[in-house]
Short mmCIF file of N, CA and C in Angstrom, two decimals:
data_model
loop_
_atom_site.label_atom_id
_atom_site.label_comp_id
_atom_site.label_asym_id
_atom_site.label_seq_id
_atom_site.Cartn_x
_atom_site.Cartn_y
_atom_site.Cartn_z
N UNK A 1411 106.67 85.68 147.52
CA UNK A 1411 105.69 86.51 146.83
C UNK A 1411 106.34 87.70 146.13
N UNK A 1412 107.16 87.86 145.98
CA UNK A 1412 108.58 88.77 145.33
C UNK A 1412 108.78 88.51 144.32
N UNK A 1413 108.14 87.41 143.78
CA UNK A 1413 108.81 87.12 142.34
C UNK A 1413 107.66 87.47 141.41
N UNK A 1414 106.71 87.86 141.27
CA UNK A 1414 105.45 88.95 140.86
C UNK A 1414 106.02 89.90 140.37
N UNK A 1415 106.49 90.62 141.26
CA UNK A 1415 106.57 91.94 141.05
C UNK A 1415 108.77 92.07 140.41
N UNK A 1416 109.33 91.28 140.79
CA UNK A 1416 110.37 91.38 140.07
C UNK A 1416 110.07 91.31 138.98
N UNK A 1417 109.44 90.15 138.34
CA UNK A 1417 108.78 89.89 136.54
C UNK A 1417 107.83 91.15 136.41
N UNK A 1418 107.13 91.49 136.61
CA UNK A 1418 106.42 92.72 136.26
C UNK A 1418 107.48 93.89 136.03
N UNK A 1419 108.27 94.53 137.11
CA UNK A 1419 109.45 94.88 137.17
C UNK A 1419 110.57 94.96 135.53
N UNK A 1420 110.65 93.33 135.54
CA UNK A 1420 111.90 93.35 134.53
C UNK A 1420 111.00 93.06 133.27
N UNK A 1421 109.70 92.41 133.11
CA UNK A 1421 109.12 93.40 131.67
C UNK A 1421 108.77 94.79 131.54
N UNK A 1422 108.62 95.39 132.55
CA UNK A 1422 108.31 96.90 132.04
C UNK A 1422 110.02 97.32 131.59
N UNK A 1423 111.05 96.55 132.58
CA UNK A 1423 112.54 97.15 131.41
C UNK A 1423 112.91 96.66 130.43
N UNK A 1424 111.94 95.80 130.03
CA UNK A 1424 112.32 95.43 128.72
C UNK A 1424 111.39 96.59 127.69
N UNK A 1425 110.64 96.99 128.32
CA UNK A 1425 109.76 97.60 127.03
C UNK A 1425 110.12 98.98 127.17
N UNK A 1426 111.03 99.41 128.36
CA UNK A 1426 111.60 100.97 128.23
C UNK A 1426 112.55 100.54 126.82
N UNK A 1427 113.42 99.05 127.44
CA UNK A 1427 114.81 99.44 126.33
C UNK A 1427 114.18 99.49 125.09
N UNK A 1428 113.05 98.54 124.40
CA UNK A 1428 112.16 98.61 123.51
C UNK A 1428 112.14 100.02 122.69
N UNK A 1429 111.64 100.66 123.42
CA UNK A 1429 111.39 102.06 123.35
C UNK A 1429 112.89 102.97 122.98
N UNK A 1430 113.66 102.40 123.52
CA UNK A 1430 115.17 103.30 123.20
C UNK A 1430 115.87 102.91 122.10
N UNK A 1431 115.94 101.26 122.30
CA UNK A 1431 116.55 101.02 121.03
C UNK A 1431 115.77 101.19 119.57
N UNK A 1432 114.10 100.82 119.79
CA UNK A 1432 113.65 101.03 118.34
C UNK A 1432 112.81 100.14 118.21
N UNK A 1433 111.79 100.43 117.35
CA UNK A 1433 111.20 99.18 116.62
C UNK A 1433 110.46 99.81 115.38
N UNK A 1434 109.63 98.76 114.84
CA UNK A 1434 109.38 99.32 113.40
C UNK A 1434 107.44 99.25 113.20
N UNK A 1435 106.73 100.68 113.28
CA UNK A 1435 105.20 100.23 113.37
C UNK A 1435 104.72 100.58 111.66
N UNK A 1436 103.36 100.18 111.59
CA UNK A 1436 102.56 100.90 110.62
C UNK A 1436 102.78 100.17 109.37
N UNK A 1437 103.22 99.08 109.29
CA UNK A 1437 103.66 98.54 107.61
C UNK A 1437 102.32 98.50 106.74
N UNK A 1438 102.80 98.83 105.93
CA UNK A 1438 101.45 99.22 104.95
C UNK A 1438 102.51 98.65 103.40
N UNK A 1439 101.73 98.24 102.74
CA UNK A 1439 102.69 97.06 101.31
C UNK A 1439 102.09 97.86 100.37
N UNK A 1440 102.57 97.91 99.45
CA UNK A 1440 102.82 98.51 97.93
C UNK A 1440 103.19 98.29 96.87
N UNK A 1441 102.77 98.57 95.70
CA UNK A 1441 103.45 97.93 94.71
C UNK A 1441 105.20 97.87 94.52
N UNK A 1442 105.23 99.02 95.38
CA UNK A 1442 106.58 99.28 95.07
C UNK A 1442 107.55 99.02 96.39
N UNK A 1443 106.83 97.95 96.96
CA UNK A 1443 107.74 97.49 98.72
C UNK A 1443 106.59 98.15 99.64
N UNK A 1444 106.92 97.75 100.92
CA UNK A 1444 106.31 97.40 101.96
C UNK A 1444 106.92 99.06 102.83
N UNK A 1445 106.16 100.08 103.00
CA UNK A 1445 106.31 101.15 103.96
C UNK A 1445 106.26 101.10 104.74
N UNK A 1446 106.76 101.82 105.93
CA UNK A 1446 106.53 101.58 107.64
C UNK A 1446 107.59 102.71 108.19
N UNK A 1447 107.09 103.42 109.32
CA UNK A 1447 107.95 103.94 110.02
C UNK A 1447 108.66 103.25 111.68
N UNK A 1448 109.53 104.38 112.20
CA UNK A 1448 109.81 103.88 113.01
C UNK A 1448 109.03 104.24 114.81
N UNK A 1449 109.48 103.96 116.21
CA UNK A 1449 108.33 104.17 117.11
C UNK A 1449 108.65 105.66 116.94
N UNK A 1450 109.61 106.12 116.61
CA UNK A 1450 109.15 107.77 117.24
C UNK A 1450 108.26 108.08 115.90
N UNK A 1451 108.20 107.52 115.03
CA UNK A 1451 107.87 108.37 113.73
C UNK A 1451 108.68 109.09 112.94
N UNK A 1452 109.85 108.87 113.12
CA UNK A 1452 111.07 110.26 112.88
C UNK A 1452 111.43 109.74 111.33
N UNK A 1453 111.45 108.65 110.43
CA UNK A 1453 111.89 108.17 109.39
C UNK A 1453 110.72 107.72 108.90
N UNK A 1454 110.40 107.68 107.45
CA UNK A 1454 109.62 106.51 106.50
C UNK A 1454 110.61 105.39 106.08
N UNK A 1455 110.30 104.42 105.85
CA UNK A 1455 111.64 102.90 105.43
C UNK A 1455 110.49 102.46 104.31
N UNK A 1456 111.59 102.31 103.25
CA UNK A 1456 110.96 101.53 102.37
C UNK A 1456 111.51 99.89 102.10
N UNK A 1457 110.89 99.10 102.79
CA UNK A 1457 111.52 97.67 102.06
C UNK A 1457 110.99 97.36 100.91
N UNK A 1458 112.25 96.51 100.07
CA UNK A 1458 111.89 96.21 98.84
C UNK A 1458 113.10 95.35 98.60
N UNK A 1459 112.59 93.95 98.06
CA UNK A 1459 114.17 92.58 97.87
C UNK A 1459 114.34 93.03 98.67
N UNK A 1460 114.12 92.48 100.15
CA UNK A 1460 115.14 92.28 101.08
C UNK A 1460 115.63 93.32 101.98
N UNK A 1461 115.70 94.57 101.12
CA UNK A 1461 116.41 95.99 101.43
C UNK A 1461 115.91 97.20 101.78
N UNK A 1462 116.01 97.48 103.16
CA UNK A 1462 115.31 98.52 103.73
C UNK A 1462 116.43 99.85 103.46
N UNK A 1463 115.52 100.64 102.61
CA UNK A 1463 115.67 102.37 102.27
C UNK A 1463 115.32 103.16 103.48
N UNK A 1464 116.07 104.08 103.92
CA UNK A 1464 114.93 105.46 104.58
C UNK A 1464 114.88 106.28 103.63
N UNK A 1465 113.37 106.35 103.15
CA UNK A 1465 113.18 107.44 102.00
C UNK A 1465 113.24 108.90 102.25
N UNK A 1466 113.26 109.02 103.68
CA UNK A 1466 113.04 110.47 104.37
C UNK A 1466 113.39 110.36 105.82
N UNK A 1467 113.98 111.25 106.73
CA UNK A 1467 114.19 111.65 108.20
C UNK A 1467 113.94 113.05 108.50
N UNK A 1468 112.87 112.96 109.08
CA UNK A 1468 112.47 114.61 109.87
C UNK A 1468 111.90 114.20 110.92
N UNK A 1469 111.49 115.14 112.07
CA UNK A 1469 110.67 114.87 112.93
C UNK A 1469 108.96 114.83 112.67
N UNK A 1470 108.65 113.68 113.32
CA UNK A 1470 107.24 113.66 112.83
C UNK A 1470 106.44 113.17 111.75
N UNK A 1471 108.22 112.76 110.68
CA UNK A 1471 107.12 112.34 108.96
C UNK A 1471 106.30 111.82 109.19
N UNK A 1472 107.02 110.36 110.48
CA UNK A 1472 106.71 108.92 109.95
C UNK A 1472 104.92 108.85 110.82
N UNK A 1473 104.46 110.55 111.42
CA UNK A 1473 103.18 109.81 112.32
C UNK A 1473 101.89 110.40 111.29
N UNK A 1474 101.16 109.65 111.00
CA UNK A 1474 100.04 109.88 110.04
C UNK A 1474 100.48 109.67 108.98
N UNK A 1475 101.22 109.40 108.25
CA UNK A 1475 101.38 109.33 107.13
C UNK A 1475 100.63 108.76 105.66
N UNK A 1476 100.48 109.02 105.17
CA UNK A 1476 99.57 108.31 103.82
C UNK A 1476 100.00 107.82 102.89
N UNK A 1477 99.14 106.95 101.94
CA UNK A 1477 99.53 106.03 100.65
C UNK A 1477 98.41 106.79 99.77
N UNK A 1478 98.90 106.90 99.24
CA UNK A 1478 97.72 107.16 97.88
C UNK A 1478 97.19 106.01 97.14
N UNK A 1479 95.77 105.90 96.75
CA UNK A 1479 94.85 104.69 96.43
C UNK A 1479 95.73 103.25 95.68
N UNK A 1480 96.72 103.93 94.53
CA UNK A 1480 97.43 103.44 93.90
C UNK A 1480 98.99 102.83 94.42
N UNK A 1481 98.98 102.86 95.57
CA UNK A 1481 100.25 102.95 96.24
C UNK A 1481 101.47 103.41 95.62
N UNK A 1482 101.83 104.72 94.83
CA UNK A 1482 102.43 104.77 94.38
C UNK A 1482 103.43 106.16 94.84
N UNK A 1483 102.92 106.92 95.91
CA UNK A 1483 103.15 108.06 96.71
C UNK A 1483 102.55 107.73 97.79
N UNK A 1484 103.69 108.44 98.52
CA UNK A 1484 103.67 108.91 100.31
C UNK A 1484 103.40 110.09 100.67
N UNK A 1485 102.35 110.71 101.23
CA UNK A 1485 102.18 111.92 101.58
C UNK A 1485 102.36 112.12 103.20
N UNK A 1486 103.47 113.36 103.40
CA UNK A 1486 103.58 113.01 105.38
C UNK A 1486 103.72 114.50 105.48
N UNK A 1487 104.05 114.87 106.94
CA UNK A 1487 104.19 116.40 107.00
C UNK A 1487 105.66 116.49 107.75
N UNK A 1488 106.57 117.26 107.45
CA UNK A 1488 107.81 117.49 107.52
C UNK A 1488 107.64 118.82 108.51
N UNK A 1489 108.68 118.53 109.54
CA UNK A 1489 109.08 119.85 110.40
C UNK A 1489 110.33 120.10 110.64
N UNK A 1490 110.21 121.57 110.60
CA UNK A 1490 111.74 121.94 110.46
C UNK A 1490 112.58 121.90 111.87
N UNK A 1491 113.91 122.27 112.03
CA UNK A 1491 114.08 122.80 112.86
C UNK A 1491 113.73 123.97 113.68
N UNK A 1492 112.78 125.06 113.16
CA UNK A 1492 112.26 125.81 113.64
C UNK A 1492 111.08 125.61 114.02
N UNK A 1493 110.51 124.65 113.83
CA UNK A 1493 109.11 123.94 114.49
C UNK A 1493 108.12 124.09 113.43
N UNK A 1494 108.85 124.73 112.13
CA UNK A 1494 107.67 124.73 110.82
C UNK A 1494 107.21 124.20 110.19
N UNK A 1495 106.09 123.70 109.80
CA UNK A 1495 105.39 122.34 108.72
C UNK A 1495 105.72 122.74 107.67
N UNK A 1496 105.22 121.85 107.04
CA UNK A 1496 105.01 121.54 105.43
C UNK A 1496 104.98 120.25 105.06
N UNK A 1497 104.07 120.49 103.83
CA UNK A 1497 103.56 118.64 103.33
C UNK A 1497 104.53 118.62 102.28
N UNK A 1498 104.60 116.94 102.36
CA UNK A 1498 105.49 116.96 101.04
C UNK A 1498 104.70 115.21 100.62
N UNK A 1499 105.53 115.07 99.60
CA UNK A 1499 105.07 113.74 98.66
C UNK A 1499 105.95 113.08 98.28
N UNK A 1500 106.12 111.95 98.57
CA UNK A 1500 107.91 110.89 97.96
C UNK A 1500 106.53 110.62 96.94
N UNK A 1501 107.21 110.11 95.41
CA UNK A 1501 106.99 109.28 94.24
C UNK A 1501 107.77 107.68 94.71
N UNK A 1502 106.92 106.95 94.75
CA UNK A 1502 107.71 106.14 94.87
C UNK A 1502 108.62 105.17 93.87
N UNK A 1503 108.10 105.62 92.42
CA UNK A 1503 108.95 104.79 91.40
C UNK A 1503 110.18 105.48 91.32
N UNK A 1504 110.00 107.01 91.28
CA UNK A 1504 111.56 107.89 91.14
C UNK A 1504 112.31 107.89 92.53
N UNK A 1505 111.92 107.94 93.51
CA UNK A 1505 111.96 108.46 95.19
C UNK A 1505 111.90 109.80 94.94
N UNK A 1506 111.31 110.45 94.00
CA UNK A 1506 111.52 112.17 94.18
C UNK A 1506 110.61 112.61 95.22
N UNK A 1507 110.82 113.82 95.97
CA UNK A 1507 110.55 114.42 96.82
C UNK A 1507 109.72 115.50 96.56
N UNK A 1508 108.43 116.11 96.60
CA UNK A 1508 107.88 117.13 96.20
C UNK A 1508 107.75 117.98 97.57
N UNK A 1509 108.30 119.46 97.97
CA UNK A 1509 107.56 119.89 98.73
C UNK A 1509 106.23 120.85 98.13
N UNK A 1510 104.84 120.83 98.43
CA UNK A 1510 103.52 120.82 98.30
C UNK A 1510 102.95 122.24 98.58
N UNK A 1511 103.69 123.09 99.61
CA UNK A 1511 103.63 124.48 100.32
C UNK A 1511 105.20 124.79 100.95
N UNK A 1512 105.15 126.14 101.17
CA UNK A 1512 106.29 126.80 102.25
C UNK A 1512 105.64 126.28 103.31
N UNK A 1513 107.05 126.13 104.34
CA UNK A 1513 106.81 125.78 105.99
C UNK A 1513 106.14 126.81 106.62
N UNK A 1514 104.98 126.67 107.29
CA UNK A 1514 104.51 127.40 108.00
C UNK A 1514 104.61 127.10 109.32
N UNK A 1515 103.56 128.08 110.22
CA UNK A 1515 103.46 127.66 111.64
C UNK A 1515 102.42 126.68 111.65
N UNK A 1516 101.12 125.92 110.83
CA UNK A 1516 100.45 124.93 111.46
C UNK A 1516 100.47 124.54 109.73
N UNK A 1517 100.51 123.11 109.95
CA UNK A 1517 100.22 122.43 108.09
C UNK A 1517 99.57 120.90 109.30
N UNK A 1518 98.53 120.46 108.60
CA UNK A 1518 97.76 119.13 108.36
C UNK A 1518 98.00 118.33 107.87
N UNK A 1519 97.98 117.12 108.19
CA UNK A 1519 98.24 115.78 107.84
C UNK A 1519 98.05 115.65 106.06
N UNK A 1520 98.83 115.46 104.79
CA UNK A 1520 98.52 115.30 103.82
C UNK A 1520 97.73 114.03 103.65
N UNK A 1521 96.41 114.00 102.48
CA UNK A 1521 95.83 112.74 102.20
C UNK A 1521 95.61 112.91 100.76
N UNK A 1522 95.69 111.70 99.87
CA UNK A 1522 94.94 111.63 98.64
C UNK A 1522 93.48 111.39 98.58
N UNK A 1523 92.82 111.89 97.54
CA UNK A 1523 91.46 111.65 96.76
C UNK A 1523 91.97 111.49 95.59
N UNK A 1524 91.12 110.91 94.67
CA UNK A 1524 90.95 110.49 93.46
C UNK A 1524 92.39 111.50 92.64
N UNK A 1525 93.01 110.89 92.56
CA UNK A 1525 94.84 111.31 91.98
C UNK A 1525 94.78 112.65 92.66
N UNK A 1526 94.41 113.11 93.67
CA UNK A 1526 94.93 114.73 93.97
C UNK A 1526 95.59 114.44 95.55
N UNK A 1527 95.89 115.36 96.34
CA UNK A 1527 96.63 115.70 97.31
C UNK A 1527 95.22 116.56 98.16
N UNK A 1528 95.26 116.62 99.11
CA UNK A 1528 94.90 117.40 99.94
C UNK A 1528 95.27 118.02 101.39
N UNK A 1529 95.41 118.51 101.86
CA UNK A 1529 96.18 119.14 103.33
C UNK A 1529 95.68 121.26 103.76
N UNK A 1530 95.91 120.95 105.36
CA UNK A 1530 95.61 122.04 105.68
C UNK A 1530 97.06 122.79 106.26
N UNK A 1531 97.04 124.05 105.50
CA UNK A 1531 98.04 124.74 105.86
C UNK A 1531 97.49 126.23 106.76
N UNK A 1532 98.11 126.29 108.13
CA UNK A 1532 97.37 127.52 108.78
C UNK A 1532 95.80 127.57 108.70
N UNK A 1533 95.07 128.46 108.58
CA UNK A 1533 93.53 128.39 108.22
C UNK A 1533 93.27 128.29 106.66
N UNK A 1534 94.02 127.57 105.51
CA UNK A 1534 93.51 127.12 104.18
C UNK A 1534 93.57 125.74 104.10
N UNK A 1535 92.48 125.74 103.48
CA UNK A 1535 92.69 124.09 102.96
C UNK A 1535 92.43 124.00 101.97
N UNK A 1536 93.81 122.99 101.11
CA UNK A 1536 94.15 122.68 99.37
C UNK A 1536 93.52 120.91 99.54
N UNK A 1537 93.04 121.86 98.43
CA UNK A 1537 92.68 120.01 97.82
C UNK A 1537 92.15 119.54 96.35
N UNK A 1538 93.13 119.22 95.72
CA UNK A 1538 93.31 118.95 94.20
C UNK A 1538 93.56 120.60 93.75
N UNK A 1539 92.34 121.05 92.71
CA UNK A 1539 93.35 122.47 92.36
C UNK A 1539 92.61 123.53 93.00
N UNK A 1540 91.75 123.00 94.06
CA UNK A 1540 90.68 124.48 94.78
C UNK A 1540 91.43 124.40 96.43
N UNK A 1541 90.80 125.54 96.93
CA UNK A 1541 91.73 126.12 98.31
C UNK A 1541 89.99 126.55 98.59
N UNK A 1542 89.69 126.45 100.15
CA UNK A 1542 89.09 126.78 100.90
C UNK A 1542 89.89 128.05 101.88
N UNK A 1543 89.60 128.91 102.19
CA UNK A 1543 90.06 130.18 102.94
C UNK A 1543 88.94 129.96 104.48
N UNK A 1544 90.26 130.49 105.40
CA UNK A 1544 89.24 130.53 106.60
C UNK A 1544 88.94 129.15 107.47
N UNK A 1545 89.35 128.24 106.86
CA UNK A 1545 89.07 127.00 107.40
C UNK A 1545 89.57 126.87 108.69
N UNK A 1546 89.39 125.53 109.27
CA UNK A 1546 90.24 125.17 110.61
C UNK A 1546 91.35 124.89 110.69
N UNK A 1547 92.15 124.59 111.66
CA UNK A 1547 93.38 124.55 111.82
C UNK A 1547 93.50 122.67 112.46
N UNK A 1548 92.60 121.69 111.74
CA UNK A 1548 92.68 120.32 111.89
C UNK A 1548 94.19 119.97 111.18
N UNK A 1549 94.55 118.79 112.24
CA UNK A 1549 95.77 118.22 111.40
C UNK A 1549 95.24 116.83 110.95
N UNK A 1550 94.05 116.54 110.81
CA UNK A 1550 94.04 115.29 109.78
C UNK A 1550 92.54 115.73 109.23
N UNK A 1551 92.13 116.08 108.35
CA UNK A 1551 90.85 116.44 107.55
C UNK A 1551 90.90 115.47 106.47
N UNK A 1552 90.97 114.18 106.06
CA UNK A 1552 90.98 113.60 104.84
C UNK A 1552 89.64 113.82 104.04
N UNK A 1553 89.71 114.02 102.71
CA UNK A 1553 88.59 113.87 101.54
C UNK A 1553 87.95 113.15 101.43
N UNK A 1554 86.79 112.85 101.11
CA UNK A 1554 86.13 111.50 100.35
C UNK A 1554 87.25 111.26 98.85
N UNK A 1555 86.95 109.68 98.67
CA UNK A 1555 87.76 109.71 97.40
C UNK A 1555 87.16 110.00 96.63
N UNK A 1556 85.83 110.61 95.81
CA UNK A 1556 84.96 111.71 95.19
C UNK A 1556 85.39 113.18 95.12
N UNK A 1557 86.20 113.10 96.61
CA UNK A 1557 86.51 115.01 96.45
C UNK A 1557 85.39 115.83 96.80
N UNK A 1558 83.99 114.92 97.25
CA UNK A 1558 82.98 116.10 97.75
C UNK A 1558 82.72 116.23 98.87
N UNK A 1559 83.43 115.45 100.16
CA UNK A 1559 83.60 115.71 101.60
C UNK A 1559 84.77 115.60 102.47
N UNK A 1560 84.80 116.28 102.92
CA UNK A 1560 86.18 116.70 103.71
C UNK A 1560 85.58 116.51 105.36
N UNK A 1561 86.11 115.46 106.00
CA UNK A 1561 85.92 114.78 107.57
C UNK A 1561 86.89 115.47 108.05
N UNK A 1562 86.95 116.41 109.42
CA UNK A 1562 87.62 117.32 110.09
C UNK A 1562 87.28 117.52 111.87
N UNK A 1563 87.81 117.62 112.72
CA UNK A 1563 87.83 118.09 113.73
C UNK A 1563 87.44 119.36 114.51
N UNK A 1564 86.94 119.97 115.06
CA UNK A 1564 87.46 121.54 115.07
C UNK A 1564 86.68 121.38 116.66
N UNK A 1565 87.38 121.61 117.60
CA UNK A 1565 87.21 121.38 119.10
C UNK A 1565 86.65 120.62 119.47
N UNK A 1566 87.14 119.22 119.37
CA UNK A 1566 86.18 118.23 119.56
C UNK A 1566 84.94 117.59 119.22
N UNK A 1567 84.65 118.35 118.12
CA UNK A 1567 83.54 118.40 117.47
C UNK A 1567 83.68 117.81 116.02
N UNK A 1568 83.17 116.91 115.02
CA UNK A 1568 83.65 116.03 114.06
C UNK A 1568 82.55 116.72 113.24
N UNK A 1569 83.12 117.17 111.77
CA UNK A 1569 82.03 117.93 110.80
C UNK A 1569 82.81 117.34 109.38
N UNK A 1570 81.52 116.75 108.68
CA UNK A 1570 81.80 116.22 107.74
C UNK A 1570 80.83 117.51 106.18
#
């Protein structure tokens, strides 16, 4: 009756090493190759022919990350070594890099609406070319793709 619990045993060490060596979640396809990060989230990878890019390495890009309607940009939030946010945007036809704001102490998950950007930095929230003041400090608030509702968090509590 030992041999239960050895197999239970030696799959849970398979899914620690899992966990150490790596694997690849979230693939989401594009015109321009197939996106996906890795389990910590720490990289975006772009495949394309065959050939996997890391378009970016920070802590954290790769968790939430977004496509814009057109798949043609990545919007993620970058942290520094000092523990500071900021959103940024890969293009994906150039790979250029936009950062979106200075690093602060709290920035929100970036999302697109209808060709704009949106994200919460500290208590503001940008979205296309207007700023809300005072807002919450949610890290994922995405837009309607209209631009006339913003879905947010604020203590457990969901306000659209």
């Amino acid at each position: 009756t030992l041999f239960p619990y050895t197999t239970l045993f030696r799959s849970q060490l398979q899914t620690y090493e899992a966990e150490n060596i790596g694997y690849f979640i979230t693939p989401i396809e594009t015109p321009n190759g197939i996106i996906f990060t890795d389990n910590l989230a720490s990289k975006i990878y772009l495949l394309k022919d065959n050939n996997v890019e890391i378009l970016v390495s920070s802590a954290g890009c790769g968790r939430y990350f977004s496509i814009s309607a057109d798949g043609s940009e990545i919007g993620y939030k970058s942290i520094n070594l000092q523990g500071k946010q900021a959103p940024y945007v890969i293009n994906l036809t150039n790979k250029k890099i936009s950062q979106l704001h200075s690093f602060e102490e709290k920035c929100g998950q970036l999302s697109f609406f209808d060709n704009n950007t949106a994200f919460n930095v500290n208590k503001n929230f940008f979205f296309g070319s207007k700023s809300i003041q005072n807002f919450t400090t949610s890290n994922i608030a995405p837009v309607s793709p209209d631009g006339n509702f913003i879905v947010y968090d604020e203590i457990g509590r969901a306000h659209v």
